[in-house]
């Protein structure tokens, strides 16, 4: 069974500050890991994904995440927050051997202060 | 190109009524998923279709929930005898063959009064 834990249901940063959203996973097989963003009243948009290639993954909108197997983590970072980054972020894991259905973390709502 | 579309965008129904939610996946995508997003349960998998194979229904919460996919394209999620706890946003996603990225639709917000 797979699971995902996102530490911090709410994170608040100032505009221009570092964004760090934490994700830890549990998986019995090599995982595929994803970060999705959800803006209000919209569906999920893929930010980036890890699929066993480079451990540092760059995504859209200046976000990146690093896969650390020893820590079972896949934290999302952005060097400088922008007001438009305010949204809910979901970390997810999928099992390529089980249809690729996604198991999501509980989500982290990012607030950006001017 | 067109993304995943879902209809209706909002649905308000009375407890005990049946509802149908529709998903149009990206053309050519062989895999289709339904997820539910609710305040209490977060985002949870419901059902998965892959080509002509039997669907994986392991995430359906009760036998009031069912889904079908006609012609390997459009899918309908049906909830019978709706309950207030069924109130949620129902998200559909599709995935192309040989990839692991799912593309999500905007969702249907279901409110059961």
PDB file of C-alpha atoms in Angstrom:
ATOM      1  CA  UNK A   1       0.000   0.000   0.000  1.00  0.00           C
ATOM      2  CA  UNK A   2       1.106   3.498  -0.678  1.00  0.00           C
ATOM      3  CA  UNK A   3       0.600   6.645   1.338  1.00  0.00           C
ATOM      4  CA  UNK A   4       1.577  10.288   1.209  1.00  0.00           C
ATOM      5  CA  UNK A   5       1.969  12.714   4.078  1.00  0.00           C
ATOM      6  CA  UNK A   6       2.113  16.462   3.593  1.00  0.00           C
ATOM      7  CA  UNK A   7       3.330  18.266   6.682  1.00  0.00           C
ATOM      8  CA  UNK A   8       1.446  21.490   7.204  1.00  0.00           C
ATOM      9  CA  UNK A   9      -2.042  21.938   5.857  1.00  0.00           C
ATOM     10  CA  UNK A  10      -1.397  25.686   5.612  1.00  0.00           C
ATOM     11  CA  UNK A  11       1.843  27.494   4.796  1.00  0.00           C
ATOM     12  CA  UNK A  12       2.192  31.265   4.690  1.00  0.00           C
ATOM     13  CA  UNK A  13       5.142  33.067   3.138  1.00  0.00           C
ATOM     14  CA  UNK A  14       5.910  36.630   2.151  1.00  0.00           C
ATOM     15  CA  UNK A  15       6.179  37.570  -1.488  1.00  0.00           C
ATOM     16  CA  UNK A  16       9.765  36.969  -2.593  1.00  0.00           C
ATOM     17  CA  UNK A  17      10.481  34.447   0.160  1.00  0.00           C
ATOM     18  CA  UNK A  18      11.435  30.811  -0.263  1.00  0.00           C
ATOM     19  CA  UNK A  19       8.581  28.351  -0.655  1.00  0.00           C
ATOM     20  CA  UNK A  20       9.031  24.905   0.897  1.00  0.00           C
ATOM     21  CA  UNK A  21       6.171  22.407   0.881  1.00  0.00           C
ATOM     22  CA  UNK A  22       6.929  19.064   2.457  1.00  0.00           C
ATOM     23  CA  UNK A  23       5.961  15.633   1.186  1.00  0.00           C
ATOM     24  CA  UNK A  24       6.884  12.220   2.513  1.00  0.00           C
ATOM     25  CA  UNK A  25       5.737   9.005   0.925  1.00  0.00           C
ATOM     26  CA  UNK A  26       5.503   5.340   1.677  1.00  0.00           C
ATOM     27  CA  UNK A  27       5.681   2.835  -1.144  1.00  0.00           C
ATOM     28  CA  UNK A  28       6.547  -0.825  -1.428  1.00  0.00           C
ATOM     29  CA  UNK A  29       7.746  -0.375  -5.003  1.00  0.00           C
ATOM     30  CA  UNK A  30       9.827   2.311  -6.684  1.00  0.00           C
ATOM     31  CA  UNK A  31       7.414   5.199  -6.776  1.00  0.00           C
ATOM     32  CA  UNK A  32       6.366   7.691  -9.341  1.00  0.00           C
ATOM     33  CA  UNK A  33       5.854  10.996  -7.553  1.00  0.00           C
ATOM     34  CA  UNK A  34       3.916  14.051  -8.598  1.00  0.00           C
ATOM     35  CA  UNK A  35       3.092  17.540  -7.424  1.00  0.00           C
ATOM     36  CA  UNK A  36      -0.189  19.052  -8.553  1.00  0.00           C
ATOM     37  CA  UNK A  37      -1.517  22.572  -8.000  1.00  0.00           C
ATOM     38  CA  UNK A  38      -5.167  23.485  -7.675  1.00  0.00           C
ATOM     39  CA  UNK A  39      -6.365  27.041  -8.046  1.00  0.00           C
ATOM     40  CA  UNK A  40      -9.795  27.948  -6.643  1.00  0.00           C
ATOM     41  CA  UNK A  41     -12.672  26.247  -8.428  1.00  0.00           C
ATOM     42  CA  UNK A  42     -10.374  24.568 -10.898  1.00  0.00           C
ATOM     43  CA  UNK A  43      -9.078  21.061 -11.500  1.00  0.00           C
ATOM     44  CA  UNK A  44      -5.592  19.801 -10.794  1.00  0.00           C
ATOM     45  CA  UNK A  45      -2.643  20.938 -12.878  1.00  0.00           C
ATOM     46  CA  UNK A  46       0.599  18.998 -12.951  1.00  0.00           C
ATOM     47  CA  UNK A  47       3.576  20.975 -11.647  1.00  0.00           C
ATOM     48  CA  UNK A  48       6.224  18.310 -11.973  1.00  0.00           C
ATOM     49  CA  UNK A  49       6.850  14.578 -11.764  1.00  0.00           C
ATOM     50  CA  UNK A  50       9.581  12.158 -10.737  1.00  0.00           C
ATOM     51  CA  UNK A  51       9.821   8.926 -12.672  1.00  0.00           C
ATOM     52  CA  UNK A  52      13.238   7.482 -11.679  1.00  0.00           C
ATOM     53  CA  UNK A  53      15.348   9.689 -13.911  1.00  0.00           C
ATOM     54  CA  UNK A  54      17.051  12.756 -12.387  1.00  0.00           C
ATOM     55  CA  UNK A  55      16.409  13.152  -8.671  1.00  0.00           C
ATOM     56  CA  UNK A  56      16.094  16.935  -8.992  1.00  0.00           C
ATOM     57  CA  UNK A  57      13.024  17.672 -11.042  1.00  0.00           C
ATOM     58  CA  UNK A  58      12.183  21.069 -12.467  1.00  0.00           C
ATOM     59  CA  UNK A  59       8.588  21.964 -13.147  1.00  0.00           C
ATOM     60  CA  UNK A  60       6.480  24.828 -14.317  1.00  0.00           C
ATOM     61  CA  UNK A  61       6.275  28.274 -12.750  1.00  0.00           C
ATOM     62  CA  UNK A  62       9.779  28.031 -11.265  1.00  0.00           C
ATOM     63  CA  UNK A  63       9.010  25.112  -8.943  1.00  0.00           C
ATOM     64  CA  UNK A  64      11.316  22.179  -8.398  1.00  0.00           C
ATOM     65  CA  UNK A  65      11.413  19.088  -6.197  1.00  0.00           C
ATOM     66  CA  UNK A  66      14.117  16.707  -5.089  1.00  0.00           C
ATOM     67  CA  UNK A  67      13.566  12.984  -4.675  1.00  0.00           C
ATOM     68  CA  UNK A  68      15.439  11.675  -1.633  1.00  0.00           C
ATOM     69  CA  UNK A  69      15.050   7.937  -1.315  1.00  0.00           C
ATOM     70  CA  UNK A  70      16.855   7.739   2.039  1.00  0.00           C
ATOM     71  CA  UNK A  71      14.383  10.217   3.523  1.00  0.00           C
ATOM     72  CA  UNK A  72      11.374   9.016   1.469  1.00  0.00           C
ATOM     73  CA  UNK A  73      10.756  12.648   0.686  1.00  0.00           C
ATOM     74  CA  UNK A  74       9.825  14.724  -2.328  1.00  0.00           C
ATOM     75  CA  UNK A  75       9.661  18.296  -1.065  1.00  0.00           C
ATOM     76  CA  UNK A  76       8.569  21.110  -3.375  1.00  0.00           C
ATOM     77  CA  UNK A  77      10.496  24.376  -3.447  1.00  0.00           C
ATOM     78  CA  UNK A  78      10.528  27.711  -5.203  1.00  0.00           C
ATOM     79  CA  UNK A  79      13.223  30.300  -4.499  1.00  0.00           C
ATOM     80  CA  UNK A  80      10.958  33.335  -4.597  1.00  0.00           C
ATOM     81  CA  UNK A  81       7.214  33.291  -3.993  1.00  0.00           C
ATOM     82  CA  UNK A  82       4.860  35.271  -6.158  1.00  0.00           C
ATOM     83  CA  UNK A  83       1.333  36.317  -5.298  1.00  0.00           C
ATOM     84  CA  UNK A  84       0.048  34.122  -8.119  1.00  0.00           C
ATOM     85  CA  UNK A  85       1.479  31.035  -6.378  1.00  0.00           C
ATOM     86  CA  UNK A  86      -1.302  31.163  -3.793  1.00  0.00           C
ATOM     87  CA  UNK A  87      -3.175  27.886  -4.283  1.00  0.00           C
ATOM     88  CA  UNK A  88      -3.487  24.378  -2.865  1.00  0.00           C
ATOM     89  CA  UNK A  89      -0.712  21.942  -3.604  1.00  0.00           C
ATOM     90  CA  UNK A  90      -1.015  18.181  -3.612  1.00  0.00           C
ATOM     91  CA  UNK A  91       1.718  15.594  -3.534  1.00  0.00           C
ATOM     92  CA  UNK A  92       0.817  12.217  -5.014  1.00  0.00           C
ATOM     93  CA  UNK A  93       2.346   8.803  -5.578  1.00  0.00           C
ATOM     94  CA  UNK A  94       1.409   6.202  -8.143  1.00  0.00           C
ATOM     95  CA  UNK A  95       2.286   2.591  -8.622  1.00  0.00           C
ATOM     96  CA  UNK A  96       3.123   1.750 -12.198  1.00  0.00           C
ATOM     97  CA  UNK A  97       2.225  -1.840 -11.486  1.00  0.00           C
ATOM     98  CA  UNK A  98      -1.278  -1.005 -10.316  1.00  0.00           C
ATOM     99  CA  UNK A  99      -2.812   1.081 -13.024  1.00  0.00           C
ATOM    100  CA  UNK A 100      -1.087   4.292 -12.056  1.00  0.00           C
ATOM    101  CA  UNK A 101      -3.958   5.451  -9.886  1.00  0.00           C
ATOM    102  CA  UNK A 102      -2.829   8.285  -7.692  1.00  0.00           C
ATOM    103  CA  UNK A 103      -2.708   8.322  -3.907  1.00  0.00           C
ATOM    104  CA  UNK A 104      -2.765  11.914  -2.711  1.00  0.00           C
ATOM    105  CA  UNK A 105      -1.556  13.670   0.363  1.00  0.00           C
ATOM    106  CA  UNK A 106      -3.911  15.866   2.301  1.00  0.00           C
ATOM    107  CA  UNK A 107      -2.830  19.006   0.490  1.00  0.00           C
ATOM    108  CA  UNK A 108      -1.100  22.200   1.584  1.00  0.00           C
ATOM    109  CA  UNK A 109      -2.698  25.575   1.097  1.00  0.00           C
ATOM    110  CA  UNK A 110      -0.051  28.156   0.270  1.00  0.00           C
ATOM    111  CA  UNK A 111      -0.769  31.750   1.178  1.00  0.00           C
ATOM    112  CA  UNK A 112       1.481  34.544  -0.086  1.00  0.00           C
ATOM    113  CA  UNK A 113       1.561  37.813   1.810  1.00  0.00           C
ATOM    114  CA  UNK A 114       2.401  41.060   0.046  1.00  0.00           C
TER     115      UNK A 114
ATOM    116  CA  UNK B   1      -6.013  20.660 -28.088  1.00  0.00           C
ATOM    117  CA  UNK B   2      -9.050  20.008 -25.936  1.00  0.00           C
ATOM    118  CA  UNK B   3      -8.479  18.867 -22.409  1.00  0.00           C
ATOM    119  CA  UNK B   4     -10.632  16.719 -20.169  1.00  0.00           C
ATOM    120  CA  UNK B   5     -14.130  18.098 -19.862  1.00  0.00           C
ATOM    121  CA  UNK B   6     -16.786  17.319 -17.272  1.00  0.00           C
ATOM    122  CA  UNK B   7     -20.446  18.098 -17.030  1.00  0.00           C
ATOM    123  CA  UNK B   8     -22.304  19.491 -15.300  1.00  0.00           C
ATOM    124  CA  UNK B   9     -19.932  21.835 -13.496  1.00  0.00           C
ATOM    125  CA  UNK B  10     -22.355  22.054 -10.589  1.00  0.00           C
ATOM    126  CA  UNK B  11     -25.161  19.763  -9.538  1.00  0.00           C
ATOM    127  CA  UNK B  12     -27.555  20.270  -6.664  1.00  0.00           C
ATOM    128  CA  UNK B  13     -29.837  17.380  -5.843  1.00  0.00           C
ATOM    129  CA  UNK B  14     -32.095  16.198  -3.091  1.00  0.00           C
ATOM    130  CA  UNK B  15     -31.237  13.317  -0.833  1.00  0.00           C
ATOM    131  CA  UNK B  16     -32.418  10.045  -2.312  1.00  0.00           C
ATOM    132  CA  UNK B  17     -32.262  11.130  -5.943  1.00  0.00           C
ATOM    133  CA  UNK B  18     -29.946   9.564  -8.532  1.00  0.00           C
ATOM    134  CA  UNK B  19     -27.323  11.646 -10.343  1.00  0.00           C
ATOM    135  CA  UNK B  20     -25.138  11.126 -13.395  1.00  0.00           C
ATOM    136  CA  UNK B  21     -21.833  12.858 -13.900  1.00  0.00           C
ATOM    137  CA  UNK B  22     -20.124  12.882 -17.268  1.00  0.00           C
ATOM    138  CA  UNK B  23     -16.486  12.903 -18.288  1.00  0.00           C
ATOM    139  CA  UNK B  24     -15.043  13.418 -21.774  1.00  0.00           C
ATOM    140  CA  UNK B  25     -11.373  12.406 -21.728  1.00  0.00           C
ATOM    141  CA  UNK B  26      -8.669  13.674 -24.005  1.00  0.00           C
ATOM    142  CA  UNK B  27      -9.079  12.056 -27.411  1.00  0.00           C
ATOM    143  CA  UNK B  28      -6.978   8.918 -27.737  1.00  0.00           C
ATOM    144  CA  UNK B  29      -6.348   8.485 -24.036  1.00  0.00           C
ATOM    145  CA  UNK B  30      -6.860   4.861 -23.068  1.00  0.00           C
ATOM    146  CA  UNK B  31      -6.963   5.239 -19.299  1.00  0.00           C
ATOM    147  CA  UNK B  32      -9.672   7.103 -17.381  1.00  0.00           C
ATOM    148  CA  UNK B  33      -9.955   7.716 -13.658  1.00  0.00           C
ATOM    149  CA  UNK B  34     -12.556   9.105 -11.299  1.00  0.00           C
ATOM    150  CA  UNK B  35     -11.551  10.727  -8.020  1.00  0.00           C
ATOM    151  CA  UNK B  36     -13.544  12.416  -5.295  1.00  0.00           C
ATOM    152  CA  UNK B  37     -12.451  15.492  -3.378  1.00  0.00           C
ATOM    153  CA  UNK B  38     -14.248  16.180  -0.125  1.00  0.00           C
ATOM    154  CA  UNK B  39     -13.487  18.169   2.990  1.00  0.00           C
ATOM    155  CA  UNK B  40     -13.374  15.189   5.255  1.00  0.00           C
ATOM    156  CA  UNK B  41     -11.600  12.671   3.049  1.00  0.00           C
ATOM    157  CA  UNK B  42      -9.344  14.741   0.814  1.00  0.00           C
ATOM    158  CA  UNK B  43      -8.679  13.404  -2.676  1.00  0.00           C
ATOM    159  CA  UNK B  44      -9.515   9.740  -3.070  1.00  0.00           C
ATOM    160  CA  UNK B  45      -9.505   7.332  -5.971  1.00  0.00           C
ATOM    161  CA  UNK B  46     -12.845   5.865  -7.021  1.00  0.00           C
ATOM    162  CA  UNK B  47     -12.539   3.826 -10.226  1.00  0.00           C
ATOM    163  CA  UNK B  48     -10.152   3.227 -13.136  1.00  0.00           C
ATOM    164  CA  UNK B  49     -10.771   2.164 -16.735  1.00  0.00           C
ATOM    165  CA  UNK B  50      -8.014   0.907 -19.023  1.00  0.00           C
ATOM    166  CA  UNK B  51      -8.965   0.163 -22.613  1.00  0.00           C
ATOM    167  CA  UNK B  52     -11.345  -2.770 -22.846  1.00  0.00           C
ATOM    168  CA  UNK B  53     -10.251  -4.355 -19.564  1.00  0.00           C
ATOM    169  CA  UNK B  54     -12.578  -4.761 -16.626  1.00  0.00           C
ATOM    170  CA  UNK B  55     -12.502  -1.585 -14.540  1.00  0.00           C
ATOM    171  CA  UNK B  56     -10.784  -1.391 -11.173  1.00  0.00           C
ATOM    172  CA  UNK B  57     -13.639  -0.509  -8.841  1.00  0.00           C
ATOM    173  CA  UNK B  58     -11.655  -0.861  -5.639  1.00  0.00           C
ATOM    174  CA  UNK B  59     -12.153   2.768  -4.599  1.00  0.00           C
ATOM    175  CA  UNK B  60     -15.945   2.937  -4.887  1.00  0.00           C
ATOM    176  CA  UNK B  61     -17.290   3.680  -1.391  1.00  0.00           C
ATOM    177  CA  UNK B  62     -20.550   1.783  -1.701  1.00  0.00           C
ATOM    178  CA  UNK B  63     -22.713  -0.146  -4.150  1.00  0.00           C
ATOM    179  CA  UNK B  64     -24.692   3.043  -4.764  1.00  0.00           C
ATOM    180  CA  UNK B  65     -21.762   4.160  -6.922  1.00  0.00           C
ATOM    181  CA  UNK B  66     -21.186   2.803 -10.408  1.00  0.00           C
ATOM    182  CA  UNK B  67     -19.475   3.939 -13.573  1.00  0.00           C
ATOM    183  CA  UNK B  68     -19.289   2.942 -17.175  1.00  0.00           C
ATOM    184  CA  UNK B  69     -17.205   3.907 -20.121  1.00  0.00           C
ATOM    185  CA  UNK B  70     -18.834   3.611 -23.515  1.00  0.00           C
ATOM    186  CA  UNK B  71     -16.772   2.970 -26.614  1.00  0.00           C
ATOM    187  CA  UNK B  72     -13.545   3.521 -24.727  1.00  0.00           C
ATOM    188  CA  UNK B  73     -14.210   7.241 -24.534  1.00  0.00           C
ATOM    189  CA  UNK B  74     -16.902   9.039 -22.545  1.00  0.00           C
ATOM    190  CA  UNK B  75     -17.509   7.894 -18.984  1.00  0.00           C
ATOM    191  CA  UNK B  76     -20.506   8.335 -16.716  1.00  0.00           C
ATOM    192  CA  UNK B  77     -20.370   8.097 -12.928  1.00  0.00           C
ATOM    193  CA  UNK B  78     -23.750   7.296 -11.416  1.00  0.00           C
ATOM    194  CA  UNK B  79     -24.661   7.742  -7.783  1.00  0.00           C
ATOM    195  CA  UNK B  80     -27.960   6.184  -6.756  1.00  0.00           C
ATOM    196  CA  UNK B  81     -30.032   7.277  -3.783  1.00  0.00           C
ATOM    197  CA  UNK B  82     -27.677  10.127  -3.000  1.00  0.00           C
ATOM    198  CA  UNK B  83     -26.783  10.908   0.601  1.00  0.00           C
ATOM    199  CA  UNK B  84     -25.502  14.136   2.098  1.00  0.00           C
ATOM    200  CA  UNK B  85     -22.073  12.603   2.588  1.00  0.00           C
ATOM    201  CA  UNK B  86     -21.841  12.211  -1.194  1.00  0.00           C
ATOM    202  CA  UNK B  87     -21.455  15.989  -1.459  1.00  0.00           C
ATOM    203  CA  UNK B  88     -18.010  16.564  -2.954  1.00  0.00           C
ATOM    204  CA  UNK B  89     -16.173  17.559  -6.090  1.00  0.00           C
ATOM    205  CA  UNK B  90     -15.879  14.654  -8.492  1.00  0.00           C
ATOM    206  CA  UNK B  91     -12.780  14.827 -10.669  1.00  0.00           C
ATOM    207  CA  UNK B  92     -12.093  12.886 -13.822  1.00  0.00           C
ATOM    208  CA  UNK B  93      -8.637  12.332 -15.302  1.00  0.00           C
ATOM    209  CA  UNK B  94      -7.294  10.623 -18.389  1.00  0.00           C
ATOM    210  CA  UNK B  95      -3.897   9.256 -19.313  1.00  0.00           C
ATOM    211  CA  UNK B  96      -2.331   8.378 -22.644  1.00  0.00           C
ATOM    212  CA  UNK B  97      -0.833   4.973 -23.365  1.00  0.00           C
ATOM    213  CA  UNK B  98       2.807   4.652 -22.391  1.00  0.00           C
ATOM    214  CA  UNK B  99       2.743   7.668 -20.108  1.00  0.00           C
ATOM    215  CA  UNK B 100       2.175   8.096 -16.389  1.00  0.00           C
ATOM    216  CA  UNK B 101       0.803  11.633 -16.380  1.00  0.00           C
ATOM    217  CA  UNK B 102      -2.875  12.128 -15.670  1.00  0.00           C
ATOM    218  CA  UNK B 103      -4.700  15.158 -16.993  1.00  0.00           C
ATOM    219  CA  UNK B 104      -7.578  16.350 -14.855  1.00  0.00           C
ATOM    220  CA  UNK B 105     -10.865  17.912 -15.755  1.00  0.00           C
ATOM    221  CA  UNK B 106     -12.341  20.889 -13.869  1.00  0.00           C
ATOM    222  CA  UNK B 107     -14.588  18.660 -11.786  1.00  0.00           C
ATOM    223  CA  UNK B 108     -18.285  18.485 -10.962  1.00  0.00           C
ATOM    224  CA  UNK B 109     -19.331  19.969  -7.652  1.00  0.00           C
ATOM    225  CA  UNK B 110     -22.153  17.841  -6.238  1.00  0.00           C
ATOM    226  CA  UNK B 111     -24.289  19.151  -3.428  1.00  0.00           C
ATOM    227  CA  UNK B 112     -26.841  16.857  -1.829  1.00  0.00           C
ATOM    228  CA  UNK B 113     -29.457  18.687   0.201  1.00  0.00           C
TER     229      UNK B 113
END
